[in-house]
CSV table of C-alpha atoms and ligand atoms in Angstrom, one decimal:
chain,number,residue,atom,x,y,z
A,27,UNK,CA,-3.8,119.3,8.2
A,28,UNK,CA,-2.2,117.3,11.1
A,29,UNK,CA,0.8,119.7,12.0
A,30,UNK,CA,-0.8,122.8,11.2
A,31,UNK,CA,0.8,125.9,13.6
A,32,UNK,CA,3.0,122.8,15.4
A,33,UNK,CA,6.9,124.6,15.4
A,34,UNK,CA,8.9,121.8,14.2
A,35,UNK,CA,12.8,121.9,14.0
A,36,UNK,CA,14.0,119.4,11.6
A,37,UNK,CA,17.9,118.2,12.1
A,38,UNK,CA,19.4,116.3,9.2
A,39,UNK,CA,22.4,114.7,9.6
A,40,UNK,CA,25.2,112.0,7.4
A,41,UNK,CA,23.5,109.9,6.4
A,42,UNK,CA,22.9,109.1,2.7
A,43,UNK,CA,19.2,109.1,3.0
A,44,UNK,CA,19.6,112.6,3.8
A,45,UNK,CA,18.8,113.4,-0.3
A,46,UNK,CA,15.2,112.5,1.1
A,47,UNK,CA,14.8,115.6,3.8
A,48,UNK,CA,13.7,117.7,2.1
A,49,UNK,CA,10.5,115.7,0.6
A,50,UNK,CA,10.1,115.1,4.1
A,51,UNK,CA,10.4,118.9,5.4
A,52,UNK,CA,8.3,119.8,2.1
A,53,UNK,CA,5.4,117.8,2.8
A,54,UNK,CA,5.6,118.9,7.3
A,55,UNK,CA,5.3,122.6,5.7
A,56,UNK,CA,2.2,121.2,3.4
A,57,UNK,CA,0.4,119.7,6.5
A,58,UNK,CA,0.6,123.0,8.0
A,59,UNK,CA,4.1,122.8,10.0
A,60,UNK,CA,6.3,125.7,10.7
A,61,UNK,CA,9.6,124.5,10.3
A,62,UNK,CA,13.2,125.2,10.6
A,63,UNK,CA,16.1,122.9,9.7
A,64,UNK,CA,19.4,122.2,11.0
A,65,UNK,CA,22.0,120.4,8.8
A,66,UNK,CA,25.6,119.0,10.3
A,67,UNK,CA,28.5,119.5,7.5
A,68,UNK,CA,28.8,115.2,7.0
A,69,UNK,CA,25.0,115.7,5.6
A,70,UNK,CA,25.6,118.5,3.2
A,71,UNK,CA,27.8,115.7,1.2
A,72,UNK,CA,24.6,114.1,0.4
A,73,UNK,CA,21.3,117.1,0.0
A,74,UNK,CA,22.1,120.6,-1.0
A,75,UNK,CA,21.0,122.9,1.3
A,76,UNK,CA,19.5,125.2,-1.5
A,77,UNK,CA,16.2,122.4,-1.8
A,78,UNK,CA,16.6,122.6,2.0
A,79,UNK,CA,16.1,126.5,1.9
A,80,UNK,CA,13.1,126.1,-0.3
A,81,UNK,CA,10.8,124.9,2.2
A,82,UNK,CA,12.3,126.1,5.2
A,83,UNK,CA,15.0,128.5,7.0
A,84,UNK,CA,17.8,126.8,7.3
A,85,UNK,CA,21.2,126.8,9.5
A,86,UNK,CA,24.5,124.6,8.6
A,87,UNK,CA,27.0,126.2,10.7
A,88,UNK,CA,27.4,126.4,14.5
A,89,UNK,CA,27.8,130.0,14.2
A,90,UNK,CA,25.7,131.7,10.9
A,91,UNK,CA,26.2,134.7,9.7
A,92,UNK,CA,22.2,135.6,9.2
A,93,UNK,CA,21.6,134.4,13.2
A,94,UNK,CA,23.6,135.5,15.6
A,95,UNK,CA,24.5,135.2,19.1
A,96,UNK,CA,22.4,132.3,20.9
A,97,UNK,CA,20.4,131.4,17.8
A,98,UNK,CA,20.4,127.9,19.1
A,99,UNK,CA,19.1,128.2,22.5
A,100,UNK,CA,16.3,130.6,20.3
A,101,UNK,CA,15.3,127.6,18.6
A,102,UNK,CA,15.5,125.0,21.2
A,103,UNK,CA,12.9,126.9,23.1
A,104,UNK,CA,10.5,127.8,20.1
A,105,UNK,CA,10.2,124.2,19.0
A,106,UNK,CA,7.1,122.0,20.2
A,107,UNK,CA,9.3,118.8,18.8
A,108,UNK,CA,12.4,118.4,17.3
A,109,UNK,CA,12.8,115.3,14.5
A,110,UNK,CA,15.9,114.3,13.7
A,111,UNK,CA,16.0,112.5,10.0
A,112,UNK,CA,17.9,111.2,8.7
A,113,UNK,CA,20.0,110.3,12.2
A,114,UNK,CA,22.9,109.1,11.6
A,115,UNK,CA,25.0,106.5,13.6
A,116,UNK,CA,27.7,109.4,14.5
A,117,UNK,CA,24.7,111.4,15.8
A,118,UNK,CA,23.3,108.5,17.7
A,119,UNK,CA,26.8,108.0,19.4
A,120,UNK,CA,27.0,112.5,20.2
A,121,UNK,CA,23.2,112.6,21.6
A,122,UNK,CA,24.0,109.8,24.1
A,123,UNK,CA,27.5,111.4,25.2
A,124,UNK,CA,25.9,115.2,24.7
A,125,UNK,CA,28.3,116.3,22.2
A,126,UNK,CA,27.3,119.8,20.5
A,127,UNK,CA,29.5,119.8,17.9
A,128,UNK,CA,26.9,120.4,14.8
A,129,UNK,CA,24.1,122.9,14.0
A,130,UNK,CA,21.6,119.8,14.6
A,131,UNK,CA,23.5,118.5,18.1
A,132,UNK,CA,23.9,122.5,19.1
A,133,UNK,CA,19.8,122.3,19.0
A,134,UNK,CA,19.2,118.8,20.6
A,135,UNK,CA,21.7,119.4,23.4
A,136,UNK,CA,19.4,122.6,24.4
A,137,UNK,CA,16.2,121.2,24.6
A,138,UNK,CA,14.4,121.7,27.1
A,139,UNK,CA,13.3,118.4,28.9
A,140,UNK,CA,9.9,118.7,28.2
A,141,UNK,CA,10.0,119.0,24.9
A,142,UNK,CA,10.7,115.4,22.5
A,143,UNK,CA,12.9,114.6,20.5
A,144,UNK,CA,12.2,112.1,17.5
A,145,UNK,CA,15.0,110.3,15.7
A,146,UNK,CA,14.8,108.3,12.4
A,147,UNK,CA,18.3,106.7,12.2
A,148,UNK,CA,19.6,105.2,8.9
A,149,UNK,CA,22.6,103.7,8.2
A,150,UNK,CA,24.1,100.3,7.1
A,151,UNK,CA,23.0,97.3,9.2
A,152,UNK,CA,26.1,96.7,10.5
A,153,UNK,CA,26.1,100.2,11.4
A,154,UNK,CA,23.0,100.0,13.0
A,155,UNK,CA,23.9,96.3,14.9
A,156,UNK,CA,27.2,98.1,16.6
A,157,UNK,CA,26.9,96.9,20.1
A,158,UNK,CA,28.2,101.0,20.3
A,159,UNK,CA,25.0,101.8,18.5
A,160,UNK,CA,23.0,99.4,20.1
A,161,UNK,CA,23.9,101.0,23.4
A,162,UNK,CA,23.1,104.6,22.2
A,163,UNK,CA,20.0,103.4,21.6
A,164,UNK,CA,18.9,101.6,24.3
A,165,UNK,CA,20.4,104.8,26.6
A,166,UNK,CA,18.1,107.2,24.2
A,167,UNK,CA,14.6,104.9,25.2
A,168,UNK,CA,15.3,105.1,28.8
A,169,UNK,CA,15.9,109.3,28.5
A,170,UNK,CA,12.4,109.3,26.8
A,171,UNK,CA,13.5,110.0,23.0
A,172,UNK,CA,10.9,108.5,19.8
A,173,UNK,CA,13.2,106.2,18.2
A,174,UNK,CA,11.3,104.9,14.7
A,175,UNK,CA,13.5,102.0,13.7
A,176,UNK,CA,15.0,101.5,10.6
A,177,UNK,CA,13.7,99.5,7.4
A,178,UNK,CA,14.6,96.6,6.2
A,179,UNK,CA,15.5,96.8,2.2
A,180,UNK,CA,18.4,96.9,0.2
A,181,UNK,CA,20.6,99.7,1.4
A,182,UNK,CA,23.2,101.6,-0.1
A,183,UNK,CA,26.4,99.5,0.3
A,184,UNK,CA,23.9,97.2,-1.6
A,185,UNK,CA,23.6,94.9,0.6
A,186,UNK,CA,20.3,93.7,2.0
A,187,UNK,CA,19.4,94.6,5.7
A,188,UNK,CA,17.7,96.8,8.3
A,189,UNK,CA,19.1,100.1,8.1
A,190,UNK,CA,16.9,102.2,5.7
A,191,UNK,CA,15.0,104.7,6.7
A,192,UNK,CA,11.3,104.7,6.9
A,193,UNK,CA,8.6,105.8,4.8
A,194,UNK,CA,7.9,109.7,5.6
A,195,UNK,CA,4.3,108.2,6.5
A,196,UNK,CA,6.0,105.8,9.5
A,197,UNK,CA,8.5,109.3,10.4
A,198,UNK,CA,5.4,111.3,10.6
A,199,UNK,CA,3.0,109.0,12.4
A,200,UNK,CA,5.9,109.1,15.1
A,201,UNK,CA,6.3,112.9,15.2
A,202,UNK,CA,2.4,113.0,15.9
A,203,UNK,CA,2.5,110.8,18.9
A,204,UNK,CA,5.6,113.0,20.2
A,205,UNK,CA,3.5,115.8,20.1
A,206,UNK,CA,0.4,114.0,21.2
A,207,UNK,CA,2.1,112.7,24.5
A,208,UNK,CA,5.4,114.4,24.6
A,209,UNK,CA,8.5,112.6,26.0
A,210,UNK,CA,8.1,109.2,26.6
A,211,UNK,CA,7.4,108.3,30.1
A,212,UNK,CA,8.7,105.5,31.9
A,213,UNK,CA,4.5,104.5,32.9
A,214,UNK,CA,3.4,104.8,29.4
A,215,UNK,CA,5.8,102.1,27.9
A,216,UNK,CA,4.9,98.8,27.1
A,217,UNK,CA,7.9,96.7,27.0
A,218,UNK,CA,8.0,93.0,26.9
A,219,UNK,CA,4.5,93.6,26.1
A,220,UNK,CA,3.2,91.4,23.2
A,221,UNK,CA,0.5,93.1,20.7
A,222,UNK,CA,-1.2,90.9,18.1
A,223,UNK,CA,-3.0,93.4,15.1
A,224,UNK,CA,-4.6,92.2,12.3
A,225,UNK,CA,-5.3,94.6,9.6
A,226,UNK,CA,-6.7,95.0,6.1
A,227,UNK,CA,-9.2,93.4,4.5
A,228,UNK,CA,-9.5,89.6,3.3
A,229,UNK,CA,-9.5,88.3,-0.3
A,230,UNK,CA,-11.8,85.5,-0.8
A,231,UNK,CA,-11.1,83.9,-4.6
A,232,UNK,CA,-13.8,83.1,-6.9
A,233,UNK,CA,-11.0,82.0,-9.2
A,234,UNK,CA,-7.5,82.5,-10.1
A,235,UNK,CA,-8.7,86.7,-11.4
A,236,UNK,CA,-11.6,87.3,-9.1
A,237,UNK,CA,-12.4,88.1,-5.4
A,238,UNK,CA,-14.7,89.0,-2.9
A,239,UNK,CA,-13.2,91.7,-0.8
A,240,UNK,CA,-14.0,95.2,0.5
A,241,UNK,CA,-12.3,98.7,0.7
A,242,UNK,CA,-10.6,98.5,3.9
A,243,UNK,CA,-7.2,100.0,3.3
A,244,UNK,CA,-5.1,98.9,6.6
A,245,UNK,CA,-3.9,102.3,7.4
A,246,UNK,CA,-5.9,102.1,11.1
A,247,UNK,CA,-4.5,98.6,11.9
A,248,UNK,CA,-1.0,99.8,10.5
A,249,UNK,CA,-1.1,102.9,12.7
A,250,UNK,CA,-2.4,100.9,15.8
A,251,UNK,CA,1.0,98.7,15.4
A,252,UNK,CA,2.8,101.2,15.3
A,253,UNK,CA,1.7,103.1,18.0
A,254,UNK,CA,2.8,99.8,20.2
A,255,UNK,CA,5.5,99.5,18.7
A,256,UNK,CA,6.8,103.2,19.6
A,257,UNK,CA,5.4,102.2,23.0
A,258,UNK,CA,8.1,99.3,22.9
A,259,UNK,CA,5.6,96.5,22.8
A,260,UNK,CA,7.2,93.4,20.4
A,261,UNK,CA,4.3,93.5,18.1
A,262,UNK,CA,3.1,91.3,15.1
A,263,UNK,CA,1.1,92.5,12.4
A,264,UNK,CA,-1.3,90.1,10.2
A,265,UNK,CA,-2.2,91.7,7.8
A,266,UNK,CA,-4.6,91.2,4.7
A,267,UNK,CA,-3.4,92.6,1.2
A,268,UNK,CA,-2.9,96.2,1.3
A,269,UNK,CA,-0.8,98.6,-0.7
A,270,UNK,CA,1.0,100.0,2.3
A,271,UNK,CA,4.4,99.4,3.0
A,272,UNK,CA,5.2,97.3,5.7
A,273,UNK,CA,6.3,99.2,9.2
A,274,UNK,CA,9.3,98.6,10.0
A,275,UNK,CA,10.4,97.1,13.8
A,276,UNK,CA,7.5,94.6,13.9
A,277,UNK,CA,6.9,91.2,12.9
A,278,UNK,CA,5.0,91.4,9.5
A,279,UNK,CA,2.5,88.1,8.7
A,280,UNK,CA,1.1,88.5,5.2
A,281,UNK,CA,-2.3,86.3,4.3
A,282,UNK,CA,-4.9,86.7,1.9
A,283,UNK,CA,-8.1,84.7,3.1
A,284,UNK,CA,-9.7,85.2,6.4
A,285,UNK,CA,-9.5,81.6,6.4
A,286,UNK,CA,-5.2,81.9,6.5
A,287,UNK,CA,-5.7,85.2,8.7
A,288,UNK,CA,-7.3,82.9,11.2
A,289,UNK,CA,-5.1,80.3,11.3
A,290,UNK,CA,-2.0,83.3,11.6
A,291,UNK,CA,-3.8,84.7,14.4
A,292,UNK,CA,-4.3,81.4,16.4
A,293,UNK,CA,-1.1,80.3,16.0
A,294,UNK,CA,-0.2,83.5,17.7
A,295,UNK,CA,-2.9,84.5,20.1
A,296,UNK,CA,-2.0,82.5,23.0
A,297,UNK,CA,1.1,84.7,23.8
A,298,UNK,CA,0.0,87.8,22.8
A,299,UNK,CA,-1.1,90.5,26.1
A,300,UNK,CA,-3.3,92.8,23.8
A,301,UNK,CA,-4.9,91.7,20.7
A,302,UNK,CA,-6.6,94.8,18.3
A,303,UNK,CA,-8.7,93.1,15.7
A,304,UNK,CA,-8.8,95.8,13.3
A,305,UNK,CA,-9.1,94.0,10.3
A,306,UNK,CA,-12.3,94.1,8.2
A,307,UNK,CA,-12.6,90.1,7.5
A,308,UNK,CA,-15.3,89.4,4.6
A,309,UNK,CA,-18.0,87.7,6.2
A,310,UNK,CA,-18.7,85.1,3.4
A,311,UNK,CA,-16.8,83.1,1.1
A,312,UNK,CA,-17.5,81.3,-1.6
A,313,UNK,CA,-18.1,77.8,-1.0
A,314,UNK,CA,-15.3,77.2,-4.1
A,315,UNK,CA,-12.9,78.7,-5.5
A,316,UNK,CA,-12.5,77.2,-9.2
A,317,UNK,CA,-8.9,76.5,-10.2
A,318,UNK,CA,-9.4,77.7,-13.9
A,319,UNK,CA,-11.3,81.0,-14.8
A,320,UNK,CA,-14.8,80.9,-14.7
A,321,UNK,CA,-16.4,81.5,-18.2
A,322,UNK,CA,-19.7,83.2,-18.8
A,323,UNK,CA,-22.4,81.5,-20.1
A,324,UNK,CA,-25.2,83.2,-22.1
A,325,UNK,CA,-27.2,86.4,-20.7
A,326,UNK,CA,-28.6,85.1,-17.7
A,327,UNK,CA,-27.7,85.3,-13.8
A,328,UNK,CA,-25.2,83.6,-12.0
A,329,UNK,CA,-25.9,81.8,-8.8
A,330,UNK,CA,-23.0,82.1,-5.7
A,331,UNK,CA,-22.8,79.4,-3.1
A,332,UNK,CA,-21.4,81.4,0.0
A,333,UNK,CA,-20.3,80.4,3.4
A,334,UNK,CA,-19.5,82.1,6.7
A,335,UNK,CA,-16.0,82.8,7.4
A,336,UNK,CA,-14.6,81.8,10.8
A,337,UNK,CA,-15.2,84.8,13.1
A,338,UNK,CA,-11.6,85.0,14.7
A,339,UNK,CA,-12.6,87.6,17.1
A,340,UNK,CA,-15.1,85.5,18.7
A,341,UNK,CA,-12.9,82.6,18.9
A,342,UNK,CA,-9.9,84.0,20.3
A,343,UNK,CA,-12.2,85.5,22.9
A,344,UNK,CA,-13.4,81.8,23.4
A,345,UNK,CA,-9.9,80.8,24.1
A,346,UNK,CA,-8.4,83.6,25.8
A,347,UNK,CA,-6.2,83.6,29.2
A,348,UNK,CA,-6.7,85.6,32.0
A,349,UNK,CA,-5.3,89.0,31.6
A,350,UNK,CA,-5.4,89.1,27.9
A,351,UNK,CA,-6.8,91.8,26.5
A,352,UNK,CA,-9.3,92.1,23.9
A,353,UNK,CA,-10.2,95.1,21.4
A,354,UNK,CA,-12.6,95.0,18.5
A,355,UNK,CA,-13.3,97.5,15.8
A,356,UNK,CA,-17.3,98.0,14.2
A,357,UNK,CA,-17.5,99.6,11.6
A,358,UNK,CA,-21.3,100.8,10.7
A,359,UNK,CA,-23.4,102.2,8.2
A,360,UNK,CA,-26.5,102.9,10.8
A,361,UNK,CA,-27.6,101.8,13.8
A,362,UNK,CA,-24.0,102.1,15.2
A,363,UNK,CA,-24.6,102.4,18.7
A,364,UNK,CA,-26.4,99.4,19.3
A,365,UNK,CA,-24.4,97.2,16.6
A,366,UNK,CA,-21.1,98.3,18.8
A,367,UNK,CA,-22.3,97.6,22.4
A,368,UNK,CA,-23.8,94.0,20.9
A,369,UNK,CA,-20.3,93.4,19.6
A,370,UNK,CA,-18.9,94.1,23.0
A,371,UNK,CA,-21.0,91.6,24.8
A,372,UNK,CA,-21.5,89.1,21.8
A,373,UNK,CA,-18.2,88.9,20.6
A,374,UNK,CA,-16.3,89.1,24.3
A,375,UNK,CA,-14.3,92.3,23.8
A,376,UNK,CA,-13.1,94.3,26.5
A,377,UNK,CA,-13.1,97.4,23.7
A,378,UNK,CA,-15.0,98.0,21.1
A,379,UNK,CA,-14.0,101.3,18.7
A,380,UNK,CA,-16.5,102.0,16.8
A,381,UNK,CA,-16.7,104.3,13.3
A,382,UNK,CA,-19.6,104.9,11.1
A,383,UNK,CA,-19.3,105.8,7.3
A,384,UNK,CA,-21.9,108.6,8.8
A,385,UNK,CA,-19.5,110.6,10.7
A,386,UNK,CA,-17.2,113.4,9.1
A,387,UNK,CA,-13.8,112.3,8.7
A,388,UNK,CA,-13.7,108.2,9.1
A,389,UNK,CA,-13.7,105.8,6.2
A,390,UNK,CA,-11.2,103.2,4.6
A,391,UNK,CA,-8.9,105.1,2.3
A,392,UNK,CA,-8.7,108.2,4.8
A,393,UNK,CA,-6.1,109.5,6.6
A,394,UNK,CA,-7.9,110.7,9.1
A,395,UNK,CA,-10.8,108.8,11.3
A,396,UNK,CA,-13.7,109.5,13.8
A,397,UNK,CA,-14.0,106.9,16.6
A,398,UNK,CA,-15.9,106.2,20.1
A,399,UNK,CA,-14.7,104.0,22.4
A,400,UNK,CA,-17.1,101.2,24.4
A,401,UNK,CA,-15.5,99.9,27.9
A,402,UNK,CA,-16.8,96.9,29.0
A,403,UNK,CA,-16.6,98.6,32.2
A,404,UNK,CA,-19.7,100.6,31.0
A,405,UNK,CA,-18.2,104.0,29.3
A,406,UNK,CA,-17.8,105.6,25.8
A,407,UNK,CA,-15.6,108.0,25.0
A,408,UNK,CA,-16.2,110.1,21.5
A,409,UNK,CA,-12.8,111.8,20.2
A,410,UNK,CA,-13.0,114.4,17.7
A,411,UNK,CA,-12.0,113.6,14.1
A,412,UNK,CA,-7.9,112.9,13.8
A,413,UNK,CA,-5.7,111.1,11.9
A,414,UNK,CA,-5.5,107.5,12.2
A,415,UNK,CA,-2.1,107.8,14.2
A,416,UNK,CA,-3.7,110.0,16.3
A,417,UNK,CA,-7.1,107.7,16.8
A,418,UNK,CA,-4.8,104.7,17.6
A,419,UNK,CA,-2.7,106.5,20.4
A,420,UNK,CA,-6.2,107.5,22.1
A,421,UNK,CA,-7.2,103.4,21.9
A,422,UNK,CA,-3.7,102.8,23.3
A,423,UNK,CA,-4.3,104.9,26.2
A,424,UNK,CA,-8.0,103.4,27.0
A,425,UNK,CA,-6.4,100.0,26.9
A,426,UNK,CA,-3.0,101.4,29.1
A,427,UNK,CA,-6.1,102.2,31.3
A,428,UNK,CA,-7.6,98.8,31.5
A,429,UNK,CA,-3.9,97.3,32.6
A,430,UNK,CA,-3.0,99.6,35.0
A,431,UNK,CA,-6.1,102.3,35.2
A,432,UNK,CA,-4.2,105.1,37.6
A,433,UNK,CA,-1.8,105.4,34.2
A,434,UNK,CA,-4.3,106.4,31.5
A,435,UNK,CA,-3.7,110.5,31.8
A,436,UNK,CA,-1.9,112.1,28.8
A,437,UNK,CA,-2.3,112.9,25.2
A,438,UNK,CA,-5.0,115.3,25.5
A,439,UNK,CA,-7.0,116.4,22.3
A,440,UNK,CA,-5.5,118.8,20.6
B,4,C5P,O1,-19.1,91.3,12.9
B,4,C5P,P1,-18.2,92.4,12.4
B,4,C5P,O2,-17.4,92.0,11.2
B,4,C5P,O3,-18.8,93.7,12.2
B,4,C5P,O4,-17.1,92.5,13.6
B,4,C5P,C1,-16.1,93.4,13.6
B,4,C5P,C2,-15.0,92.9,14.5
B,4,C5P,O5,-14.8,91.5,14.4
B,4,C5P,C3,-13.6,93.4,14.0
B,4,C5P,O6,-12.8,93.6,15.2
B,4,C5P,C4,-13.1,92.3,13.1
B,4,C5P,O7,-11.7,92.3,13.0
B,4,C5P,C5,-13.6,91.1,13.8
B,4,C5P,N1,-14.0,90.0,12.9
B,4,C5P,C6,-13.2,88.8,13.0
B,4,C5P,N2,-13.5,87.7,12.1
B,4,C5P,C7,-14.6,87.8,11.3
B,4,C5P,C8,-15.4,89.0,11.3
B,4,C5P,C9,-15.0,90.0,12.1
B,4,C5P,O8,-12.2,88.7,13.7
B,4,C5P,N3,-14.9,86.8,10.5
């Protein structure tokens, strides 16, 4: 369970995505949170505080009846994290200025400095665009708060925009690096930085039905970009098909062969700072790909011409400029150790993370992962089985160590 004991105060504020808290606060209190909510009036218009009270104890007013006196500062002090989610645009505005005039500002305005604060706004785009909003959240960054940015999707004006909130996956993955690393620190941001990811597994057709693929599911390479991206790097994502939804805030590229993933990744390397192949290409395609359905013929075999894909890693190691930095995954069945430090040499890496099917908690449809970490500066780190959010902020922070290597400390495992 990835929150399990972690004291979590959940605000929810006026938005209309606030009907979705309490799937949200449901599924904290089945990963093992213990969780209080907070709830401003403007909200109650759009979630009833009963499905709220299910889950959770629950506070709307700035004085209630069942906790008196300085219930807030109480709460403010017993939380490890407070997430804010829905955040509305009003909210965004009062936490900037410090305005306690709700249950859910009461809370936030008595936190104390070390502990973060995660916010999920959602609102219409224009809403969201307001140069006032715009400033909120740029003012937010700099004090250190997790900002997950809004989706892009039809919204409820029904117009089409950025503005909705994210998946509770993408809300979650954030909350975990909050309470990985606490409040964001000036050192550990990567702004201006660029991050190229690729992700997923390839497709290679046989024919217009079939494929050669594997079971990679994308969740590592989805939680690597958006660990980045909560680190302010401007990050693309290629990415092979999945059946995840695509995080919000960075620049989605969606191929199917490794043939077009290498193409989207060399179009793009040359300006990227850190680039984390994560994606499990298929090493051979067909030599063909029929443009009709093939047909079986009689009982006997069937013969498949197969070539080598183009190994991307390997060629953007080839071409890369000084200062770029290079991470590649292995994944093993056996032999892992020495299959991971050839991949660092062979393939030019200054990373390699390696997981084995062997290992506990690892594998492609899994929430959770068990990785090492091979330096090309000689070391390797094994971390204890976590979720894949978790895993990616540790790779983040061994490749925070390579760029500037007196600012690696933090996010100890828990
Ligand atoms: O050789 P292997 O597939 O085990 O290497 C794994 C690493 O190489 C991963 O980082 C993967 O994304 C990358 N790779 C690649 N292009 C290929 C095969 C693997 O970029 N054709």
């Amino acid at each position: 369970m990835r929150f399990a004991g972690r004291r979590i105060v959940v605000g929810v504020t006026g938005s209309i995505a606030a009907y979705k808290a309490p799937l949200l606060v449901r599924e904290l209190v089945r990963e093992g949170a213990d969780v209080r909510v907070v709830v401003s009036p403007t909200a109650t218009h759009f979630v009833a505080p009963g499905a709220l009270r299910t889950f959770a104890p629950t506070v709307l007013e700035l004085f209630p009846a069942e906790f008196p006196g300085t219930w807030h500062i109480e709460w403010a002090r017993w939380a490890e994290a407070m997430l804010i989610a829905p955040c509305s645009a009003a909210t965004l505005g009062k936490l900037a200025a410090g305005i306690p005039d709700t249950a859910p500002m009461l809370v936030a305005c008595a936190l104390p400095a070390t502990t973060p604060l995660v916010l999920a706004p959602a609102m219409d785009s224009e809403m969201w665009e307001h140069p006032a909003t715009v400033g909120a959240v740029a003012q937010l960054r700099r004090r250190g708060v997790w900002i997950v940015p809004p989706a892009y999707g039809e919204l409820a004006s029904g117009s089409v925009g950025v503005g909705r909130l994210p998946e509770l996956e993408s809300i979650l993955g954030t909350l975990e690096a909050a309470l990985l690393l606490g409040v964001q620190q000036p050192l550990h941001r990567w702004d201006g930085l660029r991050v190229l990811v690729t992700a997923g597994p390839t497709r290679e057709r046989l024919d217009p039905v079939r494929f050669l693929s594997n079971f990679s599911s994308g969740r590592m390479g989805y939680a690597l970009a958006e660990a980045a991206r909560d680190r302010g790097a401007e990050v693309v994502l290629v990415s092979g098909p999945t059946a995840l939804p695509q995080p919000p805030g960075v620049e989605f590229v969606r191929v199917e062969s490794a043939r077009e993933m290498a193409a989207a990744v060399l179009e793009r390397a040359d300006t990227a700072d850190v680039l984390c192949m994560v994606a499990a290409v298929v090493d051979f395609a067909p030599r063909s790909s029929s443009p009709t359905k093939l047909h079986k013929s009689g009982q006997g075999t069937m013969l498949l011409e197969l070539e080598t894909t183009p190994d991307i890693l390997a060629t953007v190691a080839q071409r890369r400029r000084p200062g770029q930095l290079l991470v590649g995954f292995a994944l093993e069945t056996d032999s892992e150790w020495g299959s991971a430090q050839r991949k660092l040499h062979e393939k030019g890496c200054d990373l390699v993370v390696l997981n084995s099917l062997r290992w506990g908690a690892a594998g492609f449809e899994s929430r959770f992962n068990t990785i090492a970490v091979l330096s090309r500066q000689g070391y390797v780190r094994m971390f204890p089985p976590r979720s894949k959010r978790v895993c990616a902020e540790w790779i983040l922070q061994c490749v925070q160590e390579l760029r500037s290597p007196d600012a690696g400390s933090g996010g100890q495992a828990r």
